[in-house]
Each structure stands twice: as C-alpha cells, then as structure tokens.
XYZ file of C-alpha atoms in Angstrom:
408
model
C 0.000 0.000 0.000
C 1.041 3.057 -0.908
C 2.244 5.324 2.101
C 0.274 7.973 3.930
C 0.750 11.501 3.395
C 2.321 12.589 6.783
C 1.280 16.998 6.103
C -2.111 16.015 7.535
C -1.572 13.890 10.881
C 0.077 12.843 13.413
C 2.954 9.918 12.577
C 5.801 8.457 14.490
C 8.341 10.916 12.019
C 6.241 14.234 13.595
C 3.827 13.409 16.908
C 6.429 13.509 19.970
C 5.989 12.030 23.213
C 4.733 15.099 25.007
C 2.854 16.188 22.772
C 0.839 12.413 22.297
C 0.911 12.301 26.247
C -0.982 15.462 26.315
C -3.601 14.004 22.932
C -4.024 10.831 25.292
C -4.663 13.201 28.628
C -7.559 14.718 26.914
C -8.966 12.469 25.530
C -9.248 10.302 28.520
C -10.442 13.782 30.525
C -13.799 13.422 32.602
C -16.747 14.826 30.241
C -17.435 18.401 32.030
C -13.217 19.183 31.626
C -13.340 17.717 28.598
C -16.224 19.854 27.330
C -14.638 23.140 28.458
C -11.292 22.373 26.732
C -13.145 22.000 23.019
C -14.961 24.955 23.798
C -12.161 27.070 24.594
C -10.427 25.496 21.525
C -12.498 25.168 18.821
C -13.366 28.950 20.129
C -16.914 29.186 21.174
C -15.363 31.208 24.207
C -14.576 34.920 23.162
C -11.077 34.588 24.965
C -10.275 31.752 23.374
C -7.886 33.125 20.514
C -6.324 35.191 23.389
C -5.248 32.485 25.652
C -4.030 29.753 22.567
C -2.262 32.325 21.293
C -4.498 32.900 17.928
C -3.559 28.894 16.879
C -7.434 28.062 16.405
C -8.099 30.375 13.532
C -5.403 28.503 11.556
C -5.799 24.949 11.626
C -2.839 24.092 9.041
C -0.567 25.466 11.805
C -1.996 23.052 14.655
C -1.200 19.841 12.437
C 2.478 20.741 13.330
C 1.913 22.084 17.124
C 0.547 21.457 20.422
C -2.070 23.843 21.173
C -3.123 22.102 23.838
C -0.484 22.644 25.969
C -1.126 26.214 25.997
C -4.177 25.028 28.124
C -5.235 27.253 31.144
C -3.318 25.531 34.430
C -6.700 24.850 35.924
C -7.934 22.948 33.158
C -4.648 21.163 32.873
C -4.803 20.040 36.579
C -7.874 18.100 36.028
C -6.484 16.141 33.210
C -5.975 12.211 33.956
C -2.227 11.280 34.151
C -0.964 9.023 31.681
C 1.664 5.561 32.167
C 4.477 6.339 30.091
C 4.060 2.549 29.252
C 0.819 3.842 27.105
C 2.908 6.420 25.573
C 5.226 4.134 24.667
C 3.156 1.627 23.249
C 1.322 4.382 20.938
C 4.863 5.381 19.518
C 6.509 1.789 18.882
C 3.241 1.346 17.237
C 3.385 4.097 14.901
C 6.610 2.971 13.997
C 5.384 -0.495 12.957
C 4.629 0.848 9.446
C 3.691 4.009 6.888
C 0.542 3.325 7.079
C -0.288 3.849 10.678
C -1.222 7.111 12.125
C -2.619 9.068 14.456
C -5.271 11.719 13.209
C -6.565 13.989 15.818
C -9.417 17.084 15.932
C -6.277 19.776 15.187
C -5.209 17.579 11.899
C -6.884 18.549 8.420
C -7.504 14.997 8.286
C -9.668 14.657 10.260
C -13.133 14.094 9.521
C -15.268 16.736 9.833
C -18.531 15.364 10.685
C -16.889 13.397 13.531
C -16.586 17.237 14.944
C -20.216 16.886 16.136
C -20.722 13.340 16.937
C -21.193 13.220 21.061
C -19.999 12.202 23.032
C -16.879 13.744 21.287
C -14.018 12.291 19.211
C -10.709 13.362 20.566
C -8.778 11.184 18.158
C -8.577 8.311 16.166
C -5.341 5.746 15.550
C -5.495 4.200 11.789
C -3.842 1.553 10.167
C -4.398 1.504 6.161
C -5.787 4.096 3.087
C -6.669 7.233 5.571
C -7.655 8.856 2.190
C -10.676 6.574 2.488
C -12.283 9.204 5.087
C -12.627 11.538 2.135
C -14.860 9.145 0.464
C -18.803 8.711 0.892
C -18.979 5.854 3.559
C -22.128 3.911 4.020
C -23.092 1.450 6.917
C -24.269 -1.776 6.627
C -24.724 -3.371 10.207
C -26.898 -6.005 12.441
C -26.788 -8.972 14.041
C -23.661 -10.898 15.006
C -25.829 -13.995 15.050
C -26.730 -13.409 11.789
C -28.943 -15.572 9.630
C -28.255 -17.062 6.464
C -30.270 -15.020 4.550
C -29.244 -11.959 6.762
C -25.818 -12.663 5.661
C -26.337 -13.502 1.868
C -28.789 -9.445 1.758
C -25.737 -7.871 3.650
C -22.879 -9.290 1.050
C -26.025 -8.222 -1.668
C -26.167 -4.350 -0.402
C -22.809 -4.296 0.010
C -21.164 -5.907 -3.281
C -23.499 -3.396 -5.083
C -23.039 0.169 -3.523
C -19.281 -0.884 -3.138
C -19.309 -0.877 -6.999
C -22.082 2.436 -7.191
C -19.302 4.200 -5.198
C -19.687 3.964 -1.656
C -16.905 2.550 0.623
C -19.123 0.219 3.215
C -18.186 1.063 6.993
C -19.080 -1.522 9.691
C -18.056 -2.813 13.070
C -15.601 -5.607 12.118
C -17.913 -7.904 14.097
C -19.369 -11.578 13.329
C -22.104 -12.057 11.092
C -23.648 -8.998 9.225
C -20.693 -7.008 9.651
C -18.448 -9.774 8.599
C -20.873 -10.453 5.426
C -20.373 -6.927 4.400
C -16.812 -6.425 4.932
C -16.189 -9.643 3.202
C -18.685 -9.102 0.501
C -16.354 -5.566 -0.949
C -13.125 -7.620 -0.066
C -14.139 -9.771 -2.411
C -14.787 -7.332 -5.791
C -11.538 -5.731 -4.110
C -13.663 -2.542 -3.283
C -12.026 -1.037 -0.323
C -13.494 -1.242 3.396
C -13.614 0.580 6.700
C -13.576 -1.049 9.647
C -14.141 0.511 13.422
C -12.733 -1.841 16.222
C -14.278 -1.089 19.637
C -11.075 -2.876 20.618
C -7.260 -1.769 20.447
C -5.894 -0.378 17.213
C -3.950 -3.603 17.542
C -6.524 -5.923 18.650
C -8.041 -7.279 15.943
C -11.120 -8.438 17.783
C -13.100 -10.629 17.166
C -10.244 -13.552 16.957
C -12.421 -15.217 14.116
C -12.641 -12.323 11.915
C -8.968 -11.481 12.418
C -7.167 -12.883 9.125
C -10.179 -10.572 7.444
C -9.242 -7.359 9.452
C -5.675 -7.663 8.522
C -6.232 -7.662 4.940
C -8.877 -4.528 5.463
C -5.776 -3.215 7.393
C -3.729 -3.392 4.173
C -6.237 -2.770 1.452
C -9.005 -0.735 3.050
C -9.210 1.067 6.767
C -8.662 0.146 10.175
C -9.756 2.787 12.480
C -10.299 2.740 16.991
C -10.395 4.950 19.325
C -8.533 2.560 21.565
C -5.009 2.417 21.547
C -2.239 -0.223 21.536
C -2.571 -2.442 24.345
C -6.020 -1.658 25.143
C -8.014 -4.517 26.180
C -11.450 -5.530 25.322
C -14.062 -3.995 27.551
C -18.030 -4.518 26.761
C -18.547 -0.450 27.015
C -16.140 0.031 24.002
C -18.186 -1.469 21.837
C -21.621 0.777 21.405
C -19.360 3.899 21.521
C -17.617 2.165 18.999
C -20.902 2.539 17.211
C -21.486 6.521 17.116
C -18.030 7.154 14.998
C -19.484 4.293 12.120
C -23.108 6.723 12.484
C -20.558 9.442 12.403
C -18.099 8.675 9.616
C -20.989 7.141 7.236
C -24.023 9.113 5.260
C -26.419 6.662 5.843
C -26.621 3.461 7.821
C -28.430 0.119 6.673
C -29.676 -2.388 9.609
C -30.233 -5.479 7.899
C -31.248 -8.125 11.201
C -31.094 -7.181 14.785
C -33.056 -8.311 18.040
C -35.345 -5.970 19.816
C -32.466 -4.796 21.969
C -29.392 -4.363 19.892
C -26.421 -2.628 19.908
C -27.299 -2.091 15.853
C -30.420 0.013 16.833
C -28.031 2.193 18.865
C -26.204 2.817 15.533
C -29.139 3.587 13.791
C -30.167 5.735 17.113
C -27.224 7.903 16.142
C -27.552 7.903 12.467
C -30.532 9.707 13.330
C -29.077 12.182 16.012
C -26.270 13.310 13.673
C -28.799 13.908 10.513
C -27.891 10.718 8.690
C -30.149 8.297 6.452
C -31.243 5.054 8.238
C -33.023 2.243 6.430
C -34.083 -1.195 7.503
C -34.292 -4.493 6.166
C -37.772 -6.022 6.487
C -38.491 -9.839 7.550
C -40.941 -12.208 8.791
C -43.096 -11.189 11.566
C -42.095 -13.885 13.625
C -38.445 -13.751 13.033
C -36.618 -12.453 16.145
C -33.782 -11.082 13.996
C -36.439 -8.743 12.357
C -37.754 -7.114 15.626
C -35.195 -4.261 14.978
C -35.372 -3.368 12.213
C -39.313 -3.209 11.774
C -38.969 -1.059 14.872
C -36.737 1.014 13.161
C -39.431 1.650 9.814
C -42.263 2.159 12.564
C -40.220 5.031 14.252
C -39.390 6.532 10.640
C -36.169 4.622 9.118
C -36.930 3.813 4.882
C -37.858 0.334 4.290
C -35.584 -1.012 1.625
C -35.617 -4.547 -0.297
C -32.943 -3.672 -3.053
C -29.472 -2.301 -3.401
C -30.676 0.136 -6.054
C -32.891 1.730 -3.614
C -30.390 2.957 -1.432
C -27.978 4.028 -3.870
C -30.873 6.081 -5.916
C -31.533 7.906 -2.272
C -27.849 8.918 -2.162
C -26.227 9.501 -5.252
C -26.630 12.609 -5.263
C -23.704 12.238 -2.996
C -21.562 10.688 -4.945
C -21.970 12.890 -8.184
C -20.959 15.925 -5.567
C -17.937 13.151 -5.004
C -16.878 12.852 -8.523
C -17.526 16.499 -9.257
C -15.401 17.646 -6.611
C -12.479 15.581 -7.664
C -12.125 14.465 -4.262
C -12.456 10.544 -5.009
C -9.539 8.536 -6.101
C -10.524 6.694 -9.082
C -8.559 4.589 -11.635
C -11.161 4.771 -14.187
C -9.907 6.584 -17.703
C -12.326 9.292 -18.526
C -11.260 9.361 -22.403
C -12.691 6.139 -22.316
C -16.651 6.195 -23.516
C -17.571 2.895 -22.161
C -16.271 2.875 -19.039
C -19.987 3.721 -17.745
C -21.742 1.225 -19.874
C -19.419 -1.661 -18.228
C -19.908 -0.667 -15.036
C -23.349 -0.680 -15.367
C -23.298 -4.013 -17.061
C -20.900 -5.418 -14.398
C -23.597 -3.836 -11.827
C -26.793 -5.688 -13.130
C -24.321 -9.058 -13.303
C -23.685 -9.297 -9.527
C -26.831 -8.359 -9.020
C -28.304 -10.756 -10.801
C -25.631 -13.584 -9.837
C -26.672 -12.758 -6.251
C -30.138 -12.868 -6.749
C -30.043 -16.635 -8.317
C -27.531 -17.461 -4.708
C -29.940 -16.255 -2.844
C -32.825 -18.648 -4.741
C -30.822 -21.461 -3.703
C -31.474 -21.133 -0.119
C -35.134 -20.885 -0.480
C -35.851 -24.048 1.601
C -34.920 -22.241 4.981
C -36.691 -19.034 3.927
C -39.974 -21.288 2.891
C -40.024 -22.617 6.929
C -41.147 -20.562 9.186
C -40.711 -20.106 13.049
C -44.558 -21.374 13.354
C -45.270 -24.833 12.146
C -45.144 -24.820 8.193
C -46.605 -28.102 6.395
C -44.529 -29.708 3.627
C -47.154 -29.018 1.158
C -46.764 -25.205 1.714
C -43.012 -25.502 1.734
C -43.048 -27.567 -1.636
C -45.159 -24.826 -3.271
C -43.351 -21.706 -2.085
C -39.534 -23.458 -2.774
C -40.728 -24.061 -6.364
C -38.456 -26.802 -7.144
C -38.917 -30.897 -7.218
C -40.228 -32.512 -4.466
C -37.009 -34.801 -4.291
C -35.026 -32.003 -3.989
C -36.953 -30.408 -1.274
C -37.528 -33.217 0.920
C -33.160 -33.738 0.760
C -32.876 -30.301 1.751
C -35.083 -30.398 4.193
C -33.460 -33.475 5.824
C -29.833 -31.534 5.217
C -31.755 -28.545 7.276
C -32.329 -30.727 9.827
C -28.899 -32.368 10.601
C -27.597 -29.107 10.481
C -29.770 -27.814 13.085
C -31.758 -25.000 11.826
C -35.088 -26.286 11.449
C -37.160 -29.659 13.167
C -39.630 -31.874 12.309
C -42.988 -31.367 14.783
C -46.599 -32.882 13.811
C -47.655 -30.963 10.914
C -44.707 -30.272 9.186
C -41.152 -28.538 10.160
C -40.684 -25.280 12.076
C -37.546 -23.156 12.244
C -35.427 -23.152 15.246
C -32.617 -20.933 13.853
C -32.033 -17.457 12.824
C-alpha cells in the first residue's frame, strides 16, 4: 500500500511524546473538563484566541503544534495522568509501518462530521488508506448472530453500492458485519472497519485474518489504543463514529435490543439516512429493524434503492475531484461496463440467494410440507433432501404438521 501523506496527521516521524501524552490526557479527561477544553479550543469562548495564542483560527498550523499545551493551568490540573508505558506503546506502534497514524481534531484529516458526533471524538489511531475518510462511507450493520439469509442481503447491499461508489463502513464484528466487509473484499472494493477494541486488537479472533487484509487494502480505524483490552462499554461507543463517519446506515437483522439500533439511534441524532431491512413477523432477527421503519427509518428490499436515495452524494464526489478513481475518462464505455458489471452481480446474487429458499420457505410457526413444496418451487425430491440436510444441520425440526424453524 502506498504510504500515507504525513502533512495532515500525526505519525511516528512528527507526533512527539509530550505532545501524544498530552492528545491521550484529553482524551481520557472526565466529560465536564473535557467539554470546556473544546470549547475554549475550537473557540466558542470569546477569549479563546487570546489564551491559545491565535492557533485556532489557523488549523494548518496546529497539524504541526501542540495547542493544547497552551491550556489554562486549571484545566490542565484536572487532566488524567498518563503511564508512560501507554505512551510508549502508541509510539513503537506508529513505527510499525507508513501506514499507521494518528489523526486527531487539530489535523486537516480529520473528519469533519466526527466534529459533532457526542460524546466527542478526541482522536482516532489508523492503520491503512486514511484517504478513504474523504470518500462517501455507508453502513451496513446487524446482528452478530446473523442468519443465512441476513448474511447472503448484507454481502447483496454491500457488493453493489461498493461498486455504485460507496466505501461500506461496519463494526468488524461476526455475522452482518463480517458479510459486508467480506462481501467488498471480495470485488476488491475497499473497506472501513471501526474496532471497539485496540488499534492492535483485531477483535473478534475469528474475523482477524479478514481485518488484517482490510488493514492493508481498506481502513482500520479505533479509538482505543495499543494495548487496550477488550471492555463490553467500548463497543456501542464504537458505534457513534461508524453513524458518524458514514451518510447513511443500513440495519439489515437485529433483536429488539441491539447494539445495531443504537447505531441507527445515532444515524438519526447526527442527521444521517437510516433504512431497515424487512423480515418475517415472527423472526426475532427482524424485531429491529421493523422497529426502526415504525419510528421513521426507509424500508428497503434492493441495493438500487439505497444508492438512488444517495447519489446525489456521490456525483458531488466525482464532481469535486475528491475521489480517487482509476477509471480513464477518455474512455466512452467505461460507464456502460460498469453498469453491465452492476446488473451481473446483481443478478448472480439474486439466483444465490434462490438457492437457499428451503430455509426461507419454513417458518418459526409450524409450516406443512405441502406449503413448503409450493413456495420453494423446485422438485419434491429435492426439497424433501434439503429439508433433511436442514435438519442435521440444526436449523429447522420436524414437529406434527410439518417442520418449524429453530434458527435465525
């Protein structure tokens, strides 16, 4: 991968121990101190460009100074202390490679609409294409105990806005995360992933060998540091910088009470577009996400959906000349294949998803054979095998009357 430029945030060649001692100190501040410090910088407080020494009103100077320790001496006395051990494992970290950084609220980098997300951002550690931060990002979570379906819709909605010109943004987690991560890996459409673990915990274990290569050919981005360890709290803050970071967010299958409704919750707060993937009544996995399209979110069913709500976003991308793209405008076609590729993997998805039609055709109530032979569409042979495959494999059971579901 091709190294980071270094003018726009913090790297092991330019951040120096004080001055990421003093990054670290704020950010881990209590809320009230931490509060008064952005105010005073960002300069909502009329005395602000007074006391920092007029280094707010030009943020291109701040990428290569430490504003912050002009801080008033009472507001510095309330900041936590910090192990030099933490310090030190933020630095050897940096050094680790080119493409690992440390962008922070004074870098141009930064992203802007992380500048309002609550509670705030102090800073971010990155391993991968930072440049990606530019781009539209969309969201595409739910469930970590996804379904098969669930899964097959996320790699769907992904694989196509991937190629429409979104980079898909998710929580590195099991199941739909996973799915949609995996999904834009796999047309080699870049990815953003953020860990509510350590920049260098690559958590969860199972998904690790697939946050390593989003590390190298997509985004890696935490709040956490090196060393941090996992903590259960981490993870639905974790959850207001992928609301934050992405114009829209897509819940495909979450329970009543999921962290993926506190995503969407956010989405909301910080003027983003929310949709929801509809499913049967009686599926659990679908209790969030029709809760979500009673309290407003768009009910969606297709990729194309999405991407004709947005793209007005990405023609203000490509019009802006913001976008990296390796497409050759001279070339006339270009458009025409793309489109053509589009309406493939759509369509190749489409006849996947057909395929598992067996599962979808049994519900969580008792469904008779008759009914599932009728709605499957295919030979009776073949449904009665796959319906015995089903069972061995432990998503659905035979009770009098026919089969029920006992898997999501």
């Amino acid at each position: 991968m091709k190294g980071i430029d270094h003018s726009i945030h913090f790297c092991a060649d330019t951040l120096q121990s004080p001055v990421l001692e003093q990054w670290l100190r704020v950010q881990r501040a209590p809320a009230l101190v931490l509060r008064q410090i952005l105010n005073l910088w960002e300069g909502s407080d009329e005395n602000a460009e007074r006391q920092l020494d007029g280094l707010v009103a030009e943020p291109a100077k701040i990428d290569r100074l430490a504003p912050l320790t002009k801080l008033p001496k009472v507001l510095s006395a309330q900041l936590p202390s910090i192990e030099k051990k933490t310090v030190a494992q933020a630095l050897a970290w940096l050094q680790e490679s080119a493409d690992h950084f440390i962008v922070t609220r004074a870098c141009r980098s930064f992203p802007p609409d992380l500048l309002m997300v609550q509670p705030p951002v102090v800073l971010l550690f990155g391993a991968g294409n930072l440049a990606l931060l530019k781009q539209p990002l969309f969201a595409i979570v739910g469930s970590r105990n996804a379904s098969p379906h669930g899964r097959e819709h996320a790699a769907l909605f992904s694989r196509y806005l991937s190629m429409a010109g979104f980079v898909i943004c998710s929580g590195g987690a099991m199941g739909i995360d996973g799915a949609a991560h995996r999904a834009a890996l796999e047309i080699m459409a870049p990815t953003v992933a953020v860990l509510g673990s350590g920049i260098d915990n690559f958590y969860p274990t199972r998904n690790r060998r697939m946050l390593q290569q989003i590390s190298e050919d997509g985004l890696i981005v935490s709040e956490y540091g090196p060393g941090t360890p996992v903590r259960t709290e981490q993870f639905p803050l974790r959850n207001r910088i992928i609301s934050g970071l992405s114009c829209g967010v897509l819940v495909v299958e979450a329970a009543a009470q999921s962290g993926s409704l506190h995503t969407a919750r956010y989405a909301n707060e910080f003027g983003r577009e929310v949709f929801a993937l509809p499913g049967s009544l009686l599926d659990p996995g679908s209790a969030g996400p029709h809760r979500l399209i009673q309290d407003g979110a768009k009910l969606v069913t297709r990729p194309e959906e999405v991407a004709e709500e947005l793209q007005h976003l990405i023609a203000s991308q490509a019009f802006s000349g913001d976008a990296d793209s390796d497409f050759d405008e001279s070339d006339d076609d270009w458009y025409d294949d793309f489109e053509e590729f589009c309406q493939n993997m759509v369509q190749s998805d489409v006849e996947y998803l057909a395929k598992d039609s067996i599962l979808a055709s049994v519900g969580f109530e008792t469904t008779a054979v008759d009914a599932i032979i009728a709605s499957a569409g295919q030979e009776v042979s073949e449904v009665m095998h796959q319906l015995i495959s089903l069972e061995l494999d432990g998503w659905i059971k035979t009770v009098p009357g026919g089969y029920v579901r006992v898997r999501r």
